[in-house]
């Protein structure tokens, strides 16, 4: 008995030191994530609002993502830091815990739903540019964003009434879903919806990639004159004449496949084709949003996997180190979007340098050669 007590007394200080070091690492890492998220998302939001040349449909969605991440970082993360400082305990009321959990789940589903809608618009911008050019305006973007927020609230609100309980999870050091075994809890539907939305988003991007690959192999259109008889075109040039009629404004339906990527010399307001430069730009924007979607999947996949493990396996032992790393990876997603946007979008980098001239390096002008 004496040996046991001595062992407990000697191990207690070392355990206390380990817990203190772990808490310090968590606080430092979460503080870094919070700082990067607030600085990056706020800077990108100000740039998108200030620069009128960036007032485009695809950037409105990016602005909504950035503002949501700013609110998430400013509202949710301080409570997590307070719980860590309090020894992995919730220092506030149960109602406050439900509100914080509601906000956390709301922003998670908001990102998932918005990235799905963006994937659909990216496919429309490349495969059906005529429809996209006519319909995708400010009002349409506002309607899509409002619908995304409505769906997100609908997914996050039921647990407030204990339909899938919101509570403080000590192992995760945050207020969120209480993921228990399937027969003892009903959070499976929420997790399945999240997985379906994320999976469908990547399916849309794969379809867009297949469309681009198929049209990359096509030959340039050759408009061979057709033979006209009683206003009916026939012969080898009938397809070319139909394409010419479509360009002139008499055709209906999506862009003819042979005309995708062909330059058209007409007034910008009357364009009916996706010209080559715009085709490349739409692909670059699609690439940026796909990397954002892929990053969301990578950062949330470990946490979602642990949730499914606890739902389907009764008493599943999830290692504490893995669970903590998975939770902090989901936190890191809040600061990833501005980094990805500036890395994979040259237009944003150019406009950032234009708005902040101090970011440009000073170059010493070269003296001209003297002629003697």
Coordinates of C-alpha atoms in Angstrom, one line a residue:
X1 CA 0.0 0.0 0.0
X2 CA 2.8 2.4 0.8
X3 CA 4.4 1.7 -2.5
X4 CA 1.2 2.4 -4.3
X5 CA 0.7 5.7 -2.6
X6 CA 4.2 6.7 -3.3
X7 CA 3.7 5.8 -6.9
X8 CA 0.5 7.9 -7.1
X9 CA 2.2 10.9 -5.4
X10 CA 5.2 10.7 -7.8
X11 CA 3.1 10.3 -10.9
X12 CA 0.6 13.1 -10.0
X13 CA 3.1 16.0 -10.6
X14 CA 4.2 14.6 -13.9
X15 CA 0.6 14.1 -15.0
X16 CA -0.2 17.7 -13.9
X17 CA 2.8 19.0 -15.9
X18 CA 1.7 17.0 -19.0
X19 CA -1.8 18.4 -18.7
X20 CA -0.5 22.0 -18.3
X21 CA 1.8 21.6 -21.4
X22 CA -1.1 20.1 -23.5
X23 CA -3.4 23.0 -22.5
X24 CA -0.7 25.5 -23.4
X25 CA -0.1 23.9 -26.8
X26 CA -3.9 23.9 -27.5
X27 CA -4.3 27.5 -26.5
X28 CA -1.3 28.6 -28.6
X29 CA -2.4 26.7 -31.6
X30 CA -6.0 27.8 -31.4
X31 CA -4.9 31.4 -30.9
X32 CA -2.7 31.1 -34.0
X33 CA -5.6 29.7 -36.0
X34 CA -7.9 32.4 -34.7
X35 CA -5.5 35.2 -35.6
X36 CA -4.9 33.8 -39.1
X37 CA -8.6 33.4 -39.7
X38 CA -9.5 36.9 -38.5
X39 CA -6.7 38.6 -40.4
X40 CA -6.9 36.6 -43.6
X41 CA -10.7 36.5 -43.9
X42 CA -11.1 40.2 -42.9
X43 CA -8.4 41.3 -45.4
X44 CA -10.0 39.3 -48.2
X45 CA -13.5 40.5 -47.4
X46 CA -12.3 44.2 -47.4
X47 CA -10.6 43.6 -50.8
X48 CA -13.7 42.0 -52.3
X49 CA -15.9 44.9 -51.0
X50 CA -13.5 47.7 -51.9
X51 CA -12.5 46.7 -55.4
X52 CA -15.4 47.1 -57.9
X53 CA -13.6 44.9 -60.5
X54 CA -14.1 42.0 -58.1
X55 CA -17.9 42.4 -57.8
X56 CA -18.7 39.2 -59.7
X57 CA -20.9 36.3 -59.0
X58 CA -18.1 33.8 -58.0
X59 CA -16.5 36.4 -55.6
X60 CA -19.8 37.1 -53.9
X61 CA -19.9 33.5 -52.7
X62 CA -16.2 33.8 -51.6
X63 CA -17.2 36.9 -49.6
X64 CA -19.9 35.0 -47.9
X65 CA -17.5 32.2 -46.9
X66 CA -15.0 34.8 -45.5
X67 CA -17.6 36.6 -43.4
X68 CA -18.9 33.4 -42.0
X69 CA -15.4 32.3 -41.0
X70 CA -14.8 35.7 -39.4
X71 CA -17.9 35.3 -37.2
X72 CA -17.1 31.7 -36.4
X73 CA -13.6 32.6 -35.3
X74 CA -14.7 35.6 -33.3
X75 CA -17.7 34.0 -31.6
X76 CA -17.0 30.2 -31.2
X77 CA -13.2 30.0 -30.6
X78 CA -13.0 32.2 -27.5
X79 CA -15.4 29.9 -25.7
X80 CA -13.2 26.9 -26.6
X81 CA -10.2 28.8 -25.2
X82 CA -12.2 29.6 -22.0
X83 CA -13.0 25.9 -21.5
X84 CA -9.4 24.9 -22.0
X85 CA -8.3 27.5 -19.5
X86 CA -10.9 26.2 -17.0
X87 CA -9.5 22.7 -17.0
X88 CA -11.6 21.2 -19.8
X89 CA -14.8 22.3 -18.1
X90 CA -17.6 24.6 -19.4
X91 CA -17.7 27.7 -17.2
X92 CA -21.0 29.1 -18.5
X93 CA -24.6 28.1 -18.5
X94 CA -26.3 25.3 -20.4
X95 CA -28.2 27.7 -22.6
X96 CA -24.9 29.4 -23.6
X97 CA -23.5 26.0 -24.5
X98 CA -26.5 25.3 -26.7
X99 CA -26.1 28.7 -28.5
X100 CA -22.4 28.1 -29.1
X101 CA -23.0 24.6 -30.4
X102 CA -25.7 25.9 -32.6
X103 CA -23.3 28.5 -34.1
X104 CA -20.6 25.9 -34.7
X105 CA -22.9 23.4 -36.4
X106 CA -24.5 26.2 -38.4
X107 CA -21.2 27.4 -39.9
X108 CA -20.2 23.8 -40.7
X109 CA -23.3 23.1 -42.7
X110 CA -23.2 26.6 -44.2
X111 CA -19.8 25.9 -45.7
X112 CA -20.9 22.5 -47.0
X113 CA -24.1 23.8 -48.6
X114 CA -22.4 26.8 -50.1
X115 CA -19.6 24.8 -51.6
X116 CA -22.1 22.5 -53.2
X117 CA -24.0 25.5 -54.8
X118 CA -20.7 26.9 -56.0
X119 CA -19.8 23.6 -57.6
X120 CA -23.1 23.7 -59.6
X121 CA -22.5 27.3 -60.7
X122 CA -19.0 26.5 -61.8
X123 CA -20.3 23.7 -63.9
X124 CA -22.9 26.0 -65.4
X125 CA -20.3 28.7 -66.1
X126 CA -18.3 26.2 -68.3
X127 CA -20.9 23.9 -69.8
X128 CA -23.8 26.3 -70.1
X129 CA -22.2 29.7 -70.2
X130 CA -25.0 31.4 -72.1
X131 CA -27.5 30.5 -69.4
X132 CA -25.0 31.4 -66.7
X133 CA -24.1 34.8 -68.2
X134 CA -27.8 35.8 -68.4
X135 CA -29.1 34.4 -65.0
X136 CA -26.1 34.7 -62.6
X137 CA -26.5 38.3 -61.3
X138 CA -26.4 39.9 -57.9
X139 CA -30.1 39.0 -57.1
X140 CA -29.4 35.4 -58.0
X141 CA -26.3 35.2 -55.8
X142 CA -28.3 36.8 -53.0
X143 CA -31.1 34.3 -53.4
X144 CA -28.6 31.3 -53.4
X145 CA -26.8 32.7 -50.3
X146 CA -30.2 33.2 -48.5
X147 CA -31.2 29.6 -49.3
X148 CA -27.9 28.3 -48.1
X149 CA -28.3 30.0 -44.8
X150 CA -31.9 28.8 -44.5
X151 CA -30.9 25.2 -45.0
X152 CA -28.0 25.6 -42.6
X153 CA -30.4 26.9 -39.9
X154 CA -32.8 24.1 -40.6
X155 CA -30.0 21.5 -40.0
X156 CA -28.6 23.2 -36.9
X157 CA -31.7 24.2 -35.1
X158 CA -33.5 20.9 -34.1
X159 CA -30.8 19.9 -31.6
X160 CA -31.7 23.0 -29.6
X161 CA -34.8 21.2 -28.6
X162 CA -32.8 18.1 -27.7
X163 CA -33.4 16.3 -31.0
X164 CA -29.8 15.2 -31.0
X165 CA -28.6 16.9 -27.8
X166 CA -26.2 19.8 -27.8
X167 CA -23.9 19.6 -24.8
X168 CA -20.3 20.2 -23.7
X169 CA -18.1 17.3 -24.8
X170 CA -15.1 17.2 -22.4
X171 CA -13.0 15.1 -24.7
X172 CA -13.4 17.7 -27.5
X173 CA -13.4 20.7 -25.2
X174 CA -16.3 22.2 -27.1
X175 CA -20.1 22.4 -27.2
X176 CA -21.4 20.3 -30.1
X177 CA -23.5 17.2 -30.9
X178 CA -23.3 14.4 -28.4
X179 CA -22.4 11.5 -30.7
X180 CA -23.5 8.4 -29.0
X181 CA -24.4 4.9 -30.2
X182 CA -27.0 4.7 -32.9
X183 CA -29.9 3.4 -30.8
X184 CA -29.2 5.9 -28.0
X185 CA -28.9 9.0 -30.2
X186 CA -30.3 10.4 -33.4
X187 CA -27.4 12.5 -34.8
X188 CA -26.9 10.0 -37.6
X189 CA -29.2 11.9 -40.0
X190 CA -27.2 15.1 -39.5
X191 CA -23.9 13.3 -40.2
X192 CA -25.3 11.5 -43.2
X193 CA -26.6 14.8 -44.7
X194 CA -23.1 16.4 -44.3
X195 CA -21.4 13.4 -46.0
X196 CA -23.9 13.4 -48.9
X197 CA -23.5 17.1 -49.5
X198 CA -19.7 16.9 -49.5
X199 CA -19.7 13.8 -51.7
X200 CA -22.1 15.3 -54.2
X201 CA -20.0 18.5 -54.4
X202 CA -17.0 16.4 -55.6
X203 CA -19.2 14.5 -58.0
X204 CA -20.1 17.8 -59.7
X205 CA -16.5 18.8 -60.0
X206 CA -15.6 15.4 -61.5
X207 CA -18.4 15.9 -64.1
X208 CA -17.0 19.4 -64.9
X209 CA -13.6 17.9 -65.3
X210 CA -14.9 15.3 -67.7
X211 CA -16.7 18.1 -69.7
X212 CA -13.4 20.1 -70.0
X213 CA -11.5 17.0 -71.0
X214 CA -14.0 16.0 -73.7
X215 CA -14.0 19.5 -75.2
X216 CA -10.2 19.7 -75.1
X217 CA -10.0 16.9 -77.7
X218 CA -12.4 18.6 -80.1
X219 CA -11.2 20.2 -83.4
X220 CA -12.0 23.9 -84.2
X221 CA -15.4 24.4 -85.9
X222 CA -15.3 24.8 -89.7
X223 CA -18.4 26.6 -90.9
X224 CA -18.9 25.1 -94.4
X225 CA -21.7 26.8 -96.4
X226 CA -24.9 24.9 -96.6
X227 CA -27.3 24.4 -99.4
X228 CA -30.6 26.2 -98.9
X229 CA -33.9 25.0 -100.5
X230 CA -37.2 26.5 -99.3
X231 CA -35.5 27.8 -96.1
X232 CA -34.3 24.3 -95.3
X233 CA -30.6 23.8 -94.9
X234 CA -29.1 20.4 -95.9
X235 CA -25.8 19.1 -97.1
X236 CA -22.3 18.9 -95.4
X237 CA -22.6 22.5 -94.1
X238 CA -25.9 22.2 -92.3
X239 CA -24.3 21.9 -88.9
X240 CA -22.1 24.9 -89.6
X241 CA -25.1 26.9 -90.7
X242 CA -27.0 25.9 -87.6
X243 CA -24.1 27.1 -85.5
X244 CA -24.0 30.4 -87.4
X245 CA -27.8 30.9 -86.8
X246 CA -27.2 30.2 -83.1
X247 CA -24.5 32.9 -83.0
X248 CA -26.8 35.4 -84.8
X249 CA -29.5 34.9 -82.2
X250 CA -31.9 32.6 -83.8
X251 CA -30.8 29.4 -82.0
X252 CA -32.0 28.0 -78.7
X253 CA -30.6 25.7 -76.1
X254 CA -27.0 25.4 -74.8
X255 CA -23.9 26.4 -76.6
X256 CA -23.2 24.0 -79.5
X257 CA -20.2 21.8 -78.5
X258 CA -18.1 22.9 -81.5
X259 CA -18.3 26.5 -80.5
X260 CA -17.0 26.3 -76.9
X261 CA -13.8 28.2 -76.6
X262 CA -14.0 30.0 -80.0
X263 CA -13.5 33.8 -80.0
X264 CA -16.3 35.9 -81.1
X265 CA -15.8 39.5 -82.4
X266 CA -19.1 41.2 -81.3
X267 CA -20.3 43.7 -78.7
X268 CA -19.6 42.4 -75.2
X269 CA -23.2 42.9 -74.2
X270 CA -24.5 40.6 -77.0
X271 CA -22.0 37.8 -76.6
X272 CA -23.4 34.3 -76.8
X273 CA -20.2 32.3 -76.6
X274 CA -17.6 31.6 -73.9
X275 CA -14.5 33.1 -75.5
X276 CA -11.1 31.4 -75.0
X277 CA -9.8 33.8 -72.3
X278 CA -13.0 33.6 -70.3
X279 CA -13.0 29.8 -70.7
X280 CA -9.5 29.7 -69.1
X281 CA -10.6 32.1 -66.3
X282 CA -13.6 30.0 -65.5
X283 CA -11.4 27.0 -65.2
X284 CA -9.0 28.8 -62.9
X285 CA -11.9 29.9 -60.7
X286 CA -13.3 26.3 -60.7
X287 CA -9.8 25.0 -59.7
X288 CA -9.7 27.5 -56.7
X289 CA -13.1 26.5 -55.4
X290 CA -12.3 22.8 -55.9
X291 CA -9.2 23.1 -53.8
X292 CA -11.3 24.9 -51.1
X293 CA -13.8 22.0 -51.2
X294 CA -11.0 19.4 -51.1
X295 CA -9.4 21.2 -48.1
X296 CA -12.7 21.2 -46.3
X297 CA -13.0 17.5 -46.9
X298 CA -9.4 16.8 -45.7
X299 CA -9.7 18.9 -42.6
X300 CA -13.1 17.6 -41.5
X301 CA -12.7 13.9 -42.6
X302 CA -10.8 12.8 -39.4
X303 CA -13.5 14.3 -37.1
X304 CA -16.4 13.0 -39.2
X305 CA -14.8 9.5 -39.1
X306 CA -14.6 9.6 -35.3
X307 CA -18.2 10.7 -35.2
X308 CA -19.3 7.7 -37.3
X309 CA -17.2 5.4 -35.2
X310 CA -18.9 6.5 -32.1
X311 CA -22.4 6.2 -33.8
X312 CA -22.0 2.7 -35.2
X313 CA -19.8 1.1 -32.6
X314 CA -21.0 1.0 -29.1
X315 CA -18.4 2.2 -26.6
X316 CA -15.8 2.8 -29.4
X317 CA -12.5 3.9 -27.8
X318 CA -11.4 6.9 -29.8
X319 CA -7.8 7.8 -28.8
X320 CA -7.7 11.2 -27.1
X321 CA -4.7 12.4 -29.2
X322 CA -6.5 11.5 -32.4
X323 CA -9.7 13.2 -31.3
X324 CA -7.9 16.4 -30.2
X325 CA -6.0 16.5 -33.5
X326 CA -9.2 16.0 -35.5
X327 CA -11.1 18.7 -33.6
X328 CA -8.2 21.2 -34.2
X329 CA -8.1 20.3 -37.9
X330 CA -11.7 21.3 -38.1
X331 CA -10.9 24.6 -36.4
X332 CA -8.1 25.2 -38.9
X333 CA -10.6 25.1 -41.8
X334 CA -11.7 28.6 -40.7
X335 CA -8.4 30.1 -41.7
X336 CA -7.7 28.1 -44.9
X337 CA -9.9 29.8 -47.4
X338 CA -8.0 33.2 -47.7
X339 CA -4.7 31.3 -48.0
X340 CA -6.0 29.1 -50.8
X341 CA -7.7 32.0 -52.6
X342 CA -4.5 34.1 -52.7
X343 CA -2.3 31.2 -53.7
X344 CA -4.5 29.9 -56.6
X345 CA -6.0 33.1 -57.9
X346 CA -3.7 35.5 -59.6
X347 CA -6.4 38.2 -60.0
X348 CA -6.8 38.4 -56.2
X349 CA -3.1 38.8 -55.8
X350 CA -2.9 41.6 -58.4
X351 CA -5.8 43.5 -56.9
X352 CA -4.3 43.1 -53.4
X353 CA -1.1 44.7 -54.6
X354 CA -3.1 47.5 -56.3
X355 CA -5.1 48.2 -53.2
X356 CA -2.0 48.0 -50.9
X357 CA 1.0 49.5 -52.8
X358 CA 3.2 49.0 -49.8
X359 CA 3.1 45.2 -50.5
X360 CA 5.0 45.7 -53.8
X361 CA 8.7 45.6 -53.6
X362 CA 10.6 48.7 -54.4
X363 CA 12.6 48.4 -57.6
X364 CA 15.6 50.6 -58.3
X365 CA 15.2 52.2 -61.8
X366 CA 17.9 51.3 -64.2
X367 CA 19.9 54.2 -65.7
X368 CA 19.8 54.4 -69.5
X369 CA 22.9 53.9 -71.4
X370 CA 24.7 57.1 -72.4
X371 CA 25.4 57.8 -76.0
X372 CA 28.7 59.6 -76.6

